Coordinates of C-alpha atoms in Angstrom, one line a residue:
Chain A
M20 CA 32.0 3.9 92.3
E21 CA 30.0 5.8 89.7
T22 CA 26.3 5.1 89.8
V23 CA 24.9 4.4 86.4
I24 CA 21.3 3.3 87.1
E25 CA 19.2 4.6 89.9
L26 CA 15.7 3.4 90.6
D27 CA 14.0 5.5 93.3
Y28 CA 11.1 3.6 94.8
I29 CA 9.4 2.8 91.5
A30 CA 6.0 1.2 91.2
H31 CA 4.2 0.2 88.1
S32 CA 0.7 -1.1 87.3
F33 CA -1.1 -2.1 84.1
G34 CA -4.6 -1.0 84.8
S35 CA -5.6 -2.3 88.2
E36 CA -2.9 -5.0 88.1
S37 CA 0.1 -3.9 90.1
V38 CA 3.2 -5.5 88.8
I39 CA 6.0 -3.6 90.5
K40 CA 5.3 -2.4 94.0
A41 CA 8.4 -0.8 95.5
I42 CA 11.8 -1.2 93.9
D43 CA 14.7 0.9 95.0
M44 CA 18.1 0.0 93.8
T45 CA 21.3 1.3 92.1
V46 CA 23.7 -0.2 89.7
D47 CA 27.3 0.9 89.5
K48 CA 29.5 1.3 86.4
G49 CA 31.0 -1.9 85.1
E50 CA 28.9 -4.1 87.2
I51 CA 27.0 -7.2 86.0
F52 CA 23.8 -6.9 88.0
G53 CA 21.4 -9.8 88.0
L54 CA 17.6 -9.6 88.5
L55 CA 16.7 -13.0 89.8
G56 CA 13.1 -14.2 90.3
P57 CA 10.4 -16.5 89.1
S58 CA 8.4 -15.7 86.0
G59 CA 5.7 -13.2 86.7
A60 CA 7.8 -11.5 89.4
G61 CA 7.9 -8.3 87.4
K62 CA 11.5 -8.6 86.0
T63 CA 10.5 -7.8 82.4
T64 CA 8.5 -4.8 83.4
L65 CA 11.4 -3.5 85.5
V66 CA 13.7 -3.9 82.6
K67 CA 11.4 -2.1 80.2
I68 CA 11.3 0.8 82.7
I69 CA 15.1 1.0 82.7
V70 CA 15.2 0.8 78.9
G71 CA 12.7 3.6 78.6
I72 CA 9.8 1.8 76.9
L73 CA 7.6 2.1 80.0
K74 CA 7.3 5.1 82.3
P75 CA 6.8 4.0 85.9
S76 CA 3.5 4.9 87.5
E77 CA 5.3 6.0 90.6
G78 CA 8.8 6.9 91.5
S79 CA 11.6 7.7 89.1
A80 CA 14.2 5.8 87.1
S81 CA 17.4 7.4 85.9
V82 CA 20.1 6.1 83.6
L83 CA 23.5 7.9 83.4
G84 CA 22.1 10.8 85.4
T85 CA 19.1 11.4 83.1
P86 CA 15.5 10.6 84.1
M87 CA 14.0 7.9 81.9
P88 CA 12.3 7.7 79.5
S89 CA 14.7 9.8 77.4
L90 CA 15.2 9.3 73.7
E91 CA 18.6 10.9 74.1
K92 CA 19.8 8.3 76.7
M93 CA 18.4 5.5 74.6
K94 CA 21.3 5.9 72.3
N95 CA 23.5 4.7 75.2
I96 CA 21.4 1.7 76.1
G97 CA 21.5 -1.6 74.4
F98 CA 18.5 -3.9 74.8
M99 CA 18.2 -7.6 74.1
A100 CA 14.5 -8.5 74.5
Q101 CA 13.2 -11.9 75.7
S102 CA 12.1 -12.7 72.1
D103 CA 14.8 -12.6 69.5
A104 CA 13.2 -9.7 67.7
L105 CA 14.8 -10.3 64.3
Y106 CA 13.5 -10.0 60.8
S107 CA 13.4 -13.6 59.6
E108 CA 13.3 -12.8 55.9
L109 CA 16.5 -10.9 56.1
S110 CA 20.0 -12.3 56.5
G111 CA 21.9 -11.9 59.7
R112 CA 24.1 -9.2 58.2
E113 CA 21.1 -7.3 56.9
N114 CA 19.4 -7.4 60.4
L115 CA 22.6 -6.0 62.0
D116 CA 22.9 -3.4 59.2
F117 CA 19.3 -2.3 59.9
F118 CA 19.7 -1.9 63.6
A119 CA 23.0 -0.1 63.1
S120 CA 21.4 2.4 60.9
I121 CA 18.7 3.0 63.4
Y122 CA 21.4 4.1 65.7
G123 CA 22.7 6.4 63.0
L124 CA 25.9 4.7 62.2
S125 CA 27.4 5.7 58.9
K126 CA 28.0 3.1 56.2
S127 CA 31.7 2.5 57.0
E128 CA 31.1 2.5 60.7
R129 CA 28.3 -0.1 60.2
K130 CA 30.6 -2.4 58.2
E131 CA 33.3 -2.1 60.8
K132 CA 31.0 -2.6 63.9
I133 CA 29.2 -5.5 62.3
Q134 CA 32.5 -7.3 61.8
E135 CA 33.5 -6.5 65.3
V136 CA 30.3 -7.8 67.0
L137 CA 30.2 -10.8 64.8
E138 CA 33.6 -11.8 66.1
V139 CA 32.4 -11.2 69.7
V140 CA 29.5 -13.6 69.3
D141 CA 31.3 -15.9 67.0
L142 CA 28.9 -15.9 64.1
T143 CA 31.1 -14.8 61.2
S144 CA 30.7 -17.8 58.9
E145 CA 26.9 -18.1 58.5
I146 CA 25.9 -14.5 58.7
D147 CA 24.7 -14.1 55.1
K148 CA 22.0 -16.8 55.5
P149 CA 18.4 -15.7 56.1
V150 CA 17.6 -15.7 59.8
E151 CA 14.8 -18.1 59.4
K152 CA 17.4 -20.8 58.7
F153 CA 19.3 -19.9 61.9
S154 CA 19.2 -22.3 64.9
G155 CA 17.8 -21.0 68.2
G156 CA 21.2 -20.4 69.6
M157 CA 22.4 -18.6 66.6
K158 CA 19.4 -16.3 66.7
R159 CA 20.1 -15.6 70.4
R160 CA 23.7 -14.6 69.6
L161 CA 22.6 -12.5 66.6
S162 CA 20.2 -10.8 68.9
L163 CA 23.0 -10.1 71.4
A164 CA 25.2 -8.8 68.6
A165 CA 22.4 -6.4 67.5
S166 CA 22.2 -5.0 71.0
I167 CA 25.9 -4.1 71.3
L168 CA 26.4 -2.7 67.8
H169 CA 26.3 0.9 68.9
Q170 CA 28.7 0.3 71.9
P171 CA 26.1 1.1 74.6
E172 CA 27.4 2.1 78.0
V173 CA 24.5 0.2 79.5
L174 CA 23.5 -3.2 78.3
I175 CA 20.2 -4.7 79.4
L176 CA 19.4 -8.3 78.7
D177 CA 16.1 -10.0 79.3
E178 CA 16.6 -13.7 79.9
P179 CA 19.7 -13.8 77.6
T180 CA 20.3 -17.5 78.1
V181 CA 16.9 -18.9 78.1
G182 CA 16.6 -22.0 75.9
I183 CA 20.3 -22.2 75.2
D184 CA 22.5 -25.2 75.7
P185 CA 25.2 -25.1 78.4
V186 CA 28.1 -24.6 75.9
L187 CA 26.5 -21.6 74.3
R188 CA 25.5 -20.2 77.7
Q189 CA 29.1 -20.4 78.7
S190 CA 30.2 -18.6 75.6
I191 CA 27.6 -15.8 76.1
W192 CA 28.9 -15.4 79.7
K193 CA 32.4 -15.1 78.3
E194 CA 31.2 -12.3 76.0
L195 CA 29.5 -10.5 78.8
K196 CA 32.7 -10.6 80.9
I197 CA 34.6 -9.1 77.9
L198 CA 32.1 -6.3 77.7
K199 CA 32.3 -5.7 81.4
E200 CA 36.1 -5.4 81.1
K201 CA 35.5 -2.6 78.6
G202 CA 33.4 -0.7 81.1
T203 CA 29.9 -1.7 80.0
T204 CA 27.3 -1.9 82.8
I205 CA 25.2 -4.9 82.3
I206 CA 21.8 -5.7 83.8
L207 CA 20.3 -9.1 83.1
T208 CA 17.3 -11.0 84.2
T209 CA 17.3 -14.7 84.8
H210 CA 15.4 -17.3 86.6
V211 CA 18.3 -19.8 86.5
M212 CA 19.7 -19.9 90.0
D213 CA 23.2 -21.1 89.1
E214 CA 23.6 -18.3 86.6
A215 CA 23.0 -15.8 89.4
D216 CA 26.3 -16.9 90.9
K217 CA 28.2 -15.3 88.0
C218 CA 26.8 -11.8 88.6
D219 CA 28.6 -9.2 90.6
R220 CA 25.5 -8.3 92.5
L221 CA 22.0 -9.6 92.6
A222 CA 18.5 -8.4 93.4
L223 CA 16.1 -11.2 94.4
I224 CA 12.7 -10.2 93.1
R225 CA 9.3 -11.6 94.0
E226 CA 5.8 -10.3 93.4
G227 CA 7.0 -6.9 92.6
Y228 CA 9.4 -6.4 95.6
I229 CA 13.1 -6.8 96.0
I230 CA 13.3 -9.3 98.8
A231 CA 17.1 -9.1 99.1
Q232 CA 20.1 -7.7 97.3
G233 CA 23.8 -7.9 97.5
T234 CA 26.7 -10.0 96.1
P235 CA 26.0 -13.7 95.7
Q236 CA 28.5 -14.4 98.4
S237 CA 26.9 -12.1 101.0
L238 CA 23.4 -13.3 100.2
K239 CA 24.5 -16.8 100.9
Q240 CA 26.7 -16.1 103.9
G241 CA 24.2 -14.0 105.6
I242 CA 21.9 -16.9 106.2
G243 CA 24.4 -19.8 106.0
A244 CA 23.1 -21.1 102.7
N245 CA 25.2 -23.0 100.2
T246 CA 23.4 -22.1 97.1
I247 CA 21.5 -19.0 95.7
E248 CA 18.5 -21.2 95.5
E249 CA 18.5 -21.8 99.2
A250 CA 19.0 -18.1 99.8
F251 CA 16.1 -17.3 97.5
L252 CA 13.8 -19.7 99.3
H253 CA 14.9 -18.3 102.7
Y254 CA 14.3 -14.7 101.8
G255 CA 11.1 -15.6 100.0
S256 CA 9.6 -17.3 103.1
A257 CA 10.7 -14.4 105.3
V258 CA 8.5 -12.1 103.2
Q259 CA 5.4 -14.2 103.6
Chain B
M22 CA 17.7 9.1 58.0
R23 CA 16.4 6.5 60.4
T24 CA 13.1 6.5 58.5
A25 CA 15.2 5.7 55.4
A26 CA 16.7 2.7 57.3
I27 CA 13.1 1.4 57.8
I28 CA 12.2 2.0 54.2
K29 CA 15.2 0.1 53.0
R30 CA 14.5 -2.8 55.4
I31 CA 10.9 -3.1 54.3
L32 CA 11.8 -3.1 50.6
R33 CA 14.4 -5.9 51.4
Q34 CA 11.8 -7.9 53.3
L35 CA 9.3 -7.5 50.5
R36 CA 11.8 -8.7 47.9
R37 CA 12.4 -11.8 49.9
D38 CA 8.7 -12.5 50.5
K39 CA 7.8 -13.4 47.0
R40 CA 4.4 -14.7 47.8
S41 CA 3.2 -11.5 49.4
L42 CA 4.6 -9.6 46.5
A43 CA 2.7 -11.9 44.1
L44 CA -0.5 -11.5 46.2
M45 CA -0.3 -7.7 45.8
I46 CA 0.3 -7.8 42.1
V47 CA -0.7 -11.0 40.5
A48 CA -3.9 -11.6 42.5
P49 CA -5.5 -8.3 41.4
L50 CA -4.5 -9.0 37.8
F51 CA -6.0 -12.5 38.1
I52 CA -9.2 -11.4 39.6
L53 CA -9.6 -8.4 37.2
T54 CA -9.1 -10.9 34.3
L55 CA -11.7 -13.2 35.7
M56 CA -14.1 -10.2 36.1
R57 CA -13.6 -9.2 32.6
L58 CA -14.2 -12.7 31.3
V59 CA -17.4 -13.0 33.4
L60 CA -18.7 -9.5 32.9
D61 CA -17.6 -8.8 29.4
G62 CA -17.5 -11.8 27.2
D63 CA -16.0 -10.7 23.9
S64 CA -17.7 -13.0 21.6
Y65 CA -21.3 -12.4 22.5
V66 CA -23.4 -12.6 19.3
P67 CA -26.6 -10.5 19.7
E68 CA -29.9 -11.7 18.3
I69 CA -31.7 -8.9 16.5
A70 CA -35.1 -8.9 14.9
V71 CA -35.7 -6.6 12.0
V72 CA -39.2 -5.4 11.2
D73 CA -39.8 -3.9 7.7
L74 CA -36.2 -2.6 7.6
P75 CA -34.9 -1.5 4.1
S76 CA -32.9 -4.3 2.6
P77 CA -29.5 -2.4 2.3
M78 CA -29.6 -2.0 6.1
V79 CA -30.5 -5.6 6.7
D80 CA -27.6 -6.7 4.5
A81 CA -25.3 -4.4 6.4
L82 CA -26.5 -5.9 9.7
E83 CA -26.1 -9.4 8.5
E84 CA -22.5 -8.8 7.6
Q85 CA -21.8 -8.0 11.3
E86 CA -21.5 -10.6 14.0
A87 CA -25.2 -10.8 14.7
E88 CA -28.1 -13.2 14.2
V89 CA -30.7 -11.3 12.2
H90 CA -34.3 -12.5 12.3
H91 CA -37.1 -11.3 10.1
M92 CA -40.4 -11.2 11.9
S93 CA -43.5 -9.1 12.5
E94 CA -43.5 -6.4 15.1
Q95 CA -45.8 -8.3 17.3
E96 CA -43.7 -11.5 17.2
A97 CA -40.6 -9.5 17.9
H98 CA -42.2 -7.8 20.9
E99 CA -43.2 -11.2 22.3
E100 CA -39.7 -12.7 21.9
L101 CA -38.1 -9.6 23.3
R102 CA -40.2 -9.9 26.4
N103 CA -39.2 -13.5 26.7
E104 CA -35.6 -12.5 26.5
E105 CA -35.2 -14.6 23.3
L106 CA -34.1 -11.5 21.4
D107 CA -31.6 -8.8 22.4
A108 CA -33.1 -6.1 20.2
M109 CA -35.6 -5.2 17.6
I110 CA -35.2 -2.7 14.8
T111 CA -38.2 -1.1 13.2
W112 CA -38.5 1.4 10.3
D113 CA -41.0 4.2 10.3
G114 CA -40.3 5.2 6.7
S115 CA -37.5 7.7 7.3
K116 CA -35.4 6.4 10.2
S117 CA -34.9 3.3 12.2
E118 CA -35.8 2.8 15.8
V119 CA -34.0 0.3 18.1
L120 CA -35.6 -1.3 21.1
L121 CA -33.2 -3.1 23.3
E122 CA -34.1 -5.8 25.8
G123 CA -31.8 -3.9 28.2
S124 CA -31.4 -6.1 31.2
D125 CA -28.0 -7.4 30.2
P126 CA -25.3 -4.8 29.7
T127 CA -23.2 -7.3 27.7
A128 CA -26.0 -7.7 25.2
N129 CA -26.7 -4.0 25.1
G130 CA -23.1 -3.3 24.3
A131 CA -23.0 -6.0 21.6
V132 CA -26.1 -4.7 19.9
Q133 CA -24.9 -1.1 19.9
Q134 CA -21.6 -2.1 18.6
V135 CA -23.2 -4.1 15.7
L136 CA -25.4 -1.1 14.9
Q137 CA -22.5 1.3 14.8
Q138 CA -20.4 -0.9 12.7
A139 CA -23.3 -1.5 10.3
M140 CA -24.0 2.2 10.0
K141 CA -20.4 3.3 9.6
E142 CA -19.3 0.7 7.1
K143 CA -22.3 0.0 4.8
T144 CA -24.5 3.0 4.4
A145 CA -23.2 5.3 1.7
Q146 CA -24.9 8.5 2.8
P147 CA -24.9 9.4 6.5
A148 CA -28.1 7.7 7.8
P149 CA -29.9 9.4 10.6
E150 CA -28.9 8.1 14.0
P151 CA -31.2 5.3 15.0
E152 CA -33.3 6.1 18.0
L153 CA -32.4 3.8 21.0
K154 CA -35.1 2.6 23.4
F155 CA -34.9 0.2 26.2
L156 CA -37.4 -2.3 27.3
H157 CA -35.6 -2.7 30.6
G158 CA -32.9 -0.7 32.2
S159 CA -31.3 2.3 30.5
E160 CA -28.4 3.1 28.4
E161 CA -25.2 2.4 30.3
L162 CA -21.7 1.3 29.6
N163 CA -21.1 -2.3 29.9
L164 CA -20.7 -3.7 33.4
F165 CA -17.0 -4.2 33.3
D166 CA -16.3 -0.7 32.0
N167 CA -18.8 0.6 34.5
T168 CA -17.5 -1.1 37.6
G169 CA -13.9 -1.6 36.4
P170 CA -12.5 1.7 37.8
V171 CA -13.9 1.0 41.2
L172 CA -12.6 -2.5 41.0
I173 CA -9.1 -1.3 40.3
G174 CA -9.3 0.9 43.4
F175 CA -10.8 -1.8 45.4
F176 CA -8.1 -4.4 44.7
V177 CA -5.3 -2.0 45.4
F178 CA -7.0 -1.0 48.6
F179 CA -7.7 -4.6 49.7
F180 CA -4.3 -6.1 49.1
V181 CA -2.3 -3.2 50.5
F182 CA -4.6 -3.2 53.6
I183 CA -3.9 -6.9 54.2
V184 CA -0.2 -7.1 53.5
G185 CA 0.6 -3.7 55.1
G186 CA -1.5 -4.5 58.2
I187 CA -0.1 -7.9 58.7
S188 CA 3.5 -6.8 58.3
F189 CA 3.0 -4.2 61.0
L190 CA 1.2 -6.7 63.2
R191 CA 4.1 -9.1 62.8
E192 CA 6.5 -6.4 63.9
R193 CA 4.6 -6.5 67.2
T194 CA 4.2 -10.3 67.5
Q195 CA 7.8 -11.1 66.7
G196 CA 9.0 -8.5 69.2
T197 CA 10.8 -6.3 66.8
L198 CA 8.4 -3.4 67.5
E199 CA 9.4 -3.4 71.1
R200 CA 13.0 -3.7 70.0
L201 CA 12.6 -0.7 67.8
L202 CA 11.0 1.2 70.6
S203 CA 14.0 0.6 72.8
T204 CA 16.1 2.6 70.3
P205 CA 15.9 6.4 70.0
L206 CA 13.5 6.0 67.0
K207 CA 10.6 8.3 67.3
R208 CA 7.1 6.9 66.8
W209 CA 6.4 9.0 63.7
E210 CA 9.6 7.8 62.2
I211 CA 8.4 4.2 62.4
V212 CA 5.0 5.0 60.9
L213 CA 6.5 7.1 58.1
G214 CA 9.1 4.4 57.4
Y215 CA 6.3 2.0 56.8
L216 CA 4.6 4.4 54.6
G217 CA 7.7 5.1 52.6
G218 CA 8.7 1.4 52.2
F219 CA 5.3 0.2 51.2
G220 CA 4.5 3.5 49.4
F221 CA 7.4 3.0 47.0
F222 CA 6.2 -0.5 46.3
T223 CA 2.5 0.5 45.8
I224 CA 3.6 3.0 43.1
I225 CA 4.9 0.0 41.1
Q226 CA 1.8 -2.0 42.0
S227 CA -0.5 0.8 40.9
I228 CA 1.3 1.1 37.5
I229 CA 1.1 -2.6 36.8
I230 CA -2.6 -3.0 37.8
A231 CA -3.8 0.1 36.0
A232 CA -1.8 -0.6 32.8
F233 CA -2.9 -4.2 32.8
S234 CA -6.6 -3.3 33.2
I235 CA -6.5 -0.6 30.5
Y236 CA -4.1 -2.0 27.9
V237 CA -4.5 -5.7 28.3
L238 CA -8.1 -6.0 29.5
N239 CA -9.2 -3.1 27.4
M240 CA -11.1 -1.4 30.2
Y241 CA -12.8 1.7 29.0
M242 CA -10.4 4.7 29.5
S243 CA -10.9 8.2 28.4
G244 CA -8.8 10.2 30.9
A245 CA -5.1 10.6 31.7
F246 CA -3.1 7.5 32.8
W247 CA -1.2 9.3 35.5
H248 CA -4.4 10.6 37.0
V249 CA -5.5 6.9 37.5
M250 CA -2.1 6.2 39.1
L251 CA -2.4 9.2 41.4
I252 CA -5.7 8.0 42.7
T253 CA -4.7 4.3 43.1
F254 CA -1.6 5.5 44.9
L255 CA -3.6 7.7 47.3
L256 CA -6.0 4.8 47.9
A257 CA -3.0 2.5 48.6
V258 CA -1.6 5.0 51.1
A259 CA -5.0 5.3 52.8
A260 CA -5.3 1.4 52.9
L261 CA -1.8 1.1 54.3
S262 CA -2.3 3.7 57.0
L263 CA -5.7 2.2 57.9
G264 CA -4.2 -1.4 57.9
T265 CA -1.3 -0.5 60.1
L266 CA -3.6 1.4 62.4
L267 CA -6.1 -1.4 62.8
S268 CA -3.3 -4.0 63.2
A269 CA -2.8 -2.4 66.7
Y270 CA -6.1 -3.9 67.6
A271 CA -5.4 -7.4 66.3
N272 CA -3.4 -10.0 68.3
N273 CA -2.6 -12.3 65.4
E274 CA -3.0 -12.7 61.6
F275 CA -6.3 -14.3 62.0
Q276 CA -7.8 -11.4 63.9
M277 CA -6.4 -9.1 61.1
M278 CA -8.4 -11.1 58.6
Q279 CA -11.5 -10.5 60.7
F280 CA -11.3 -6.9 59.8
I281 CA -12.1 -7.8 56.2
P282 CA -15.8 -8.2 56.6
L283 CA -15.9 -5.2 58.9
V284 CA -13.8 -2.7 57.0
I285 CA -13.4 -4.0 53.5
V286 CA -16.7 -5.6 52.4
P287 CA -18.9 -2.6 53.4
Q288 CA -16.7 -0.4 51.2
V289 CA -17.5 -2.6 48.3
F290 CA -21.2 -2.1 48.8
F291 CA -21.0 1.6 49.3
S292 CA -18.3 2.6 46.9
G293 CA -20.5 2.6 43.8
I294 CA -19.9 -0.9 42.4
F295 CA -23.6 -1.3 43.1
N296 CA -26.1 1.4 42.3
L297 CA -27.1 3.2 45.5
E298 CA -29.7 5.5 44.0
T299 CA -32.6 3.5 45.3
M300 CA -31.2 3.3 48.8
E301 CA -32.4 5.4 51.7
P302 CA -30.4 8.6 52.0
W303 CA -29.2 8.0 55.5
L304 CA -27.9 4.6 54.4
R305 CA -26.1 6.1 51.5
A306 CA -24.4 8.5 53.9
I307 CA -22.4 5.5 55.3
G308 CA -20.4 5.6 52.1
K309 CA -19.2 9.1 53.0
V310 CA -16.9 7.8 55.7
M311 CA -15.2 5.3 53.4
P312 CA -12.0 6.1 51.4
L313 CA -13.0 3.8 48.6
T314 CA -16.1 5.8 47.9
Y315 CA -14.0 8.8 47.0
G316 CA -11.3 6.8 45.2
G317 CA -14.0 4.9 43.1
E318 CA -15.8 8.2 42.2
A319 CA -12.5 9.8 41.1
L320 CA -11.5 6.8 39.1
R321 CA -14.8 6.8 37.3
D322 CA -14.6 10.5 36.6
I323 CA -11.2 9.9 35.0
M324 CA -11.7 6.6 33.2
I325 CA -15.3 6.8 32.1
R326 CA -16.1 10.5 31.9
G327 CA -12.6 11.6 30.9
K328 CA -12.6 14.5 33.4
G329 CA -9.6 16.5 34.4
F330 CA -8.1 17.2 37.8
A331 CA -10.4 20.1 38.6
V332 CA -13.4 17.7 38.7
F333 CA -11.9 15.2 41.1
S334 CA -9.7 17.4 43.1
D335 CA -12.1 17.2 46.1
E336 CA -11.7 13.4 46.1
V337 CA -8.0 13.8 46.1
Y338 CA -8.0 16.1 49.1
I339 CA -10.4 13.9 51.0
L340 CA -8.2 10.8 50.3
I341 CA -5.2 12.7 51.6
A342 CA -7.1 13.8 54.6
F343 CA -8.1 10.2 55.4
S344 CA -4.4 9.1 55.2
I345 CA -3.3 12.0 57.5
L346 CA -6.0 11.1 60.0
F347 CA -5.1 7.4 60.0
I348 CA -1.4 8.2 60.3
A349 CA -1.9 10.5 63.2
L350 CA -4.1 8.0 65.0
N351 CA -1.4 5.3 64.4
I352 CA 1.3 7.5 65.9
L353 CA -1.0 7.9 68.9
A354 CA -1.9 4.2 69.0
L355 CA 1.9 3.4 69.3
K356 CA 1.8 5.2 72.6
R357 CA 0.3 2.0 74.0
H358 CA 3.7 0.4 73.4
R359 CA 6.0 3.3 74.5
T360 CA 4.8 6.3 76.4
L361 CA 7.5 8.5 75.0

C-alpha cells in the first residue's frame, strides 16, 4: 500500500496552550480514514496541519511525499472546512466557478467540472439561486462540491455531516465511497460514533493524543466491545 | 490569474449587495448635498449699509439682491458690531471702502458677490476696486468651497474603509478566508485581489462623487478634474488597505465600527477641515501620520488654488507610500492565519 499522508510525532500549541501533543500516524492511498474524538480533542488543528494552513510546532507532516506546508501540494488537496465557507451573495454556480478559477482551471474545464461535481452531490436544479437562499444541507453539499472540483488526490473533510439529516448523511457517504473508488484518499473528522463504523480505519483522538487506531472491526474486537462508542470509552479510561 | 478570480468575485458580490453599493456612492452624495445646503445657502440676502455713497453706486447696489440701508457711519458701525448688518460701504471722495462683519463666510461671500455684480454691470467707467476690510476674520472662500475638497476626500476614505474592512472581516468570520488559505493562493494574491476588485469600483465611486460635487453642487473648482480623481482614487486605495489591515484586529462588524472614532474621526480634525494654525506644533504633527491630511491638502491645491501636478506630487507619493505600507503589513498580518 502506498502511503499518502505521514504524520511523524507532531505536536502543536497555540501560545502556551498545547492542543496536539504527540500524533504519529499514516494514511494509505484510497483509504477513508476517520479521526474520531470529542470536540476540543484537537481534530480541527490536526486537519489544518495536514491541509497546510498550520505548521506543526514539532514533528513533521508530509502529504504525497512532500513536507507540509507546501503551496505546490495544496493543489492536490481538497478541503471542506467545518463552516460552509461560501459567499452567500453569489449563486451556487458562481461560488464553484470562483473556487475552480483559484485552482487555475480554464473556462471550459470549469464548466465541465462544475457540471460533474454538481451531479455527484445532486444539486443540479437549484444551482443558480443565491447561496443565502440555500438550506443548510444544500450548503453542505455545495461546500463538498467546491472541495472536489480540482480532482484532489487527498480530500480532507472537517465534520462533513454535522447538522445534516440522516438521508443527506447517507447520500454524502455514498459520494465519499464513489470518490474512494476513484482512488481519492479521504480523511474526515467526526464525533458521531456510528459514522466511524463506515471508515476503513480510525484514529481515536483525545486531548491531543491518539488513544487507539485501527480498523473499526479490530478496535471493537480487541476489547470485546460491540460498538465504537464502547471501544472509545474503554481506550479513553485506559489513558486516564 | 488567481488574483483576477478574486477581483471578479468581489465585483460580483458588490453588484449583488446593492445596499453597500448605495452606501459608498449615495451616502457621500447625500451628505455633501446636506453640507452644501447648510454651509452655503444660495439665497442669502446680505444687509449692507451705505454711508455717503454716490447715488449711481447706490442704485447699482439696490438692483442686486441686497438690502441697502442708508445711515450714518456711527450708526452703521454700531449695527455691524451687533451683527445686524453684514457690511458697510463708505466713500472717501474718490473710492469706496467696504467693511465686512466677517464672522460668517456665507455672508462675506454674498456681500462680495453683490459688490462685484454691481461694479461690473452698472458702472460705466471702470471704478477703482473697493478696498475690503474685515471687522472679524479675514478674506476667505466660503466655507463649503473651503472645506469641500477635504470633505470629498473624507467621504471617499470613510466609506471605502468601512465597506472594504467589513468585507475582508466577513471573509474571516464566514470561514472563506481559511478556505482560500487551504488553496495554493499566495497571501499577496488575496490582498491584491481585494485591492483590484474594490479599486475598480472606487474609480467609479471617485468619478461620481467628484463630478457631483463640482458640477451639481457647484463646489469651487479651478484645477483639472482628472487630478481630483487621481487623489480620491489614491485616498480610496489607502482607505481600503488600511481597512483590510485593521479588520484583522476586529472579531466582528461591531468591533470594526469601533475603529471609526479611533482612526477616522481624528483624521477629520487633523486633515485641515478645521484650521490648525492656532494649535501647538507638536499636536499639529499628529496630522502628519494620517493619509487624509495629504489627500485633503492635495485636493485643496487642485480645486481651490488650481495648482498643477508639480505642486502636489509630494502628497501623491506619500499617499502611495501609505498604501504600500498598509498592503505589506496586511500580507504579514495574514501570516497569523497561514504560516506559509
